[in-house]
Amino acid sequence: LEVLPAADHLGLGVLAWSPLGRGVLTGKYRTGTPADSRAASPHFGDFVEVYLDQRSRQVV
């Protein structure tokens, strides 16, 4: 079952979660992780790191 058609059928809206790849697709991390960013913290670093792959770097 596809999410968007199902939501449409049920009259529900859909909100994208982190549409810019947690900031990665903005180009913020092109030269590494800024020390003052949430991605540099132990708590949030893993949330961003999954997007810091070669494919993401090519897109940005």
mmCIF file of C-alpha atoms in Angstrom:
data_model
loop_
_atom_site.group_PDB
_atom_site.id
_atom_site.type_symbol
_atom_site.label_atom_id
_atom_site.label_comp_id
_atom_site.label_asym_id
_atom_site.label_seq_id
_atom_site.Cartn_x
_atom_site.Cartn_y
_atom_site.Cartn_z
ATOM 1 C CA LEU A 1 0.000 0.000 0.000
ATOM 2 C CA GLU A 2 1.423 3.366 -1.008
ATOM 3 C CA VAL A 3 1.284 6.088 1.623
ATOM 4 C CA LEU A 4 0.174 9.045 -0.518
ATOM 5 C CA PRO A 5 -2.729 7.299 -2.291
ATOM 6 C CA ALA A 6 -3.864 5.802 1.030
ATOM 7 C CA ALA A 7 -3.776 9.194 2.735
ATOM 8 C CA ASP A 8 -5.674 10.757 -0.163
ATOM 9 C CA HIS A 9 -8.291 8.013 -0.025
ATOM 10 C CA LEU A 10 -8.771 8.595 3.703
ATOM 11 C CA GLY A 11 -8.827 12.375 3.352
ATOM 12 C CA LEU A 12 -5.611 12.781 5.316
ATOM 13 C CA GLY A 13 -2.734 15.164 4.793
ATOM 14 C CA VAL A 14 0.905 14.144 4.687
ATOM 15 C CA LEU A 15 3.754 16.123 6.210
ATOM 16 C CA ALA A 16 7.272 15.348 5.020
ATOM 17 C CA TRP A 17 9.725 14.568 7.809
ATOM 18 C CA SER A 18 13.040 16.332 7.301
ATOM 19 C CA PRO A 19 12.596 17.069 3.591
ATOM 20 C CA LEU A 20 16.111 18.514 3.350
ATOM 21 C CA GLY A 21 17.797 15.445 4.777
ATOM 22 C CA ARG A 22 18.286 17.045 8.201
ATOM 23 C CA GLY A 23 20.148 19.946 6.622
ATOM 24 C CA VAL A 24 22.460 17.877 4.435
ATOM 25 C CA LEU A 25 20.663 18.817 1.198
ATOM 26 C CA THR A 26 21.078 22.534 2.017
ATOM 27 C CA GLY A 27 24.824 22.184 1.483
ATOM 28 C CA LYS A 28 25.574 22.959 5.133
ATOM 29 C CA TYR A 29 27.849 19.920 5.477
ATOM 30 C CA ARG A 30 29.800 20.170 2.200
ATOM 31 C CA THR A 31 33.068 20.889 3.988
ATOM 32 C CA GLY A 32 32.403 18.835 7.103
ATOM 33 C CA THR A 33 30.260 19.140 10.206
ATOM 34 C CA PRO A 34 30.245 22.660 11.690
ATOM 35 C CA ALA A 35 31.244 22.585 15.370
ATOM 36 C CA ASP A 36 28.173 24.616 16.355
ATOM 37 C CA SER A 37 25.646 22.408 14.545
ATOM 38 C CA ARG A 38 23.388 19.828 16.156
ATOM 39 C CA ALA A 39 25.096 17.204 14.009
ATOM 40 C CA ALA A 40 28.279 17.761 16.021
ATOM 41 C CA SER A 41 26.570 16.739 19.249
ATOM 42 C CA PRO A 42 26.685 13.139 20.464
ATOM 43 C CA HIS A 43 22.886 13.053 20.648
ATOM 44 C CA PHE A 44 22.071 14.262 17.114
ATOM 45 C CA GLY A 45 25.191 13.227 15.200
ATOM 46 C CA ASP A 46 23.802 9.820 14.247
ATOM 47 C CA PHE A 47 20.642 11.416 12.833
ATOM 48 C CA VAL A 48 22.655 13.425 10.306
ATOM 49 C CA GLU A 49 25.451 10.978 9.596
ATOM 50 C CA VAL A 50 23.158 8.568 7.730
ATOM 51 C CA TYR A 51 22.716 11.294 5.095
ATOM 52 C CA LEU A 52 26.430 12.045 4.740
ATOM 53 C CA ASP A 53 27.131 9.429 2.093
ATOM 54 C CA GLN A 54 28.595 9.725 -1.398
ATOM 55 C CA ARG A 55 25.175 9.891 -3.066
ATOM 56 C CA SER A 56 24.119 12.859 -0.917
ATOM 57 C CA ARG A 57 27.389 14.644 -1.629
ATOM 58 C CA GLN A 58 26.816 14.203 -5.374
ATOM 59 C CA VAL A 59 23.287 15.614 -5.135
ATOM 60 C CA VAL A 60 24.382 18.645 -3.141
#
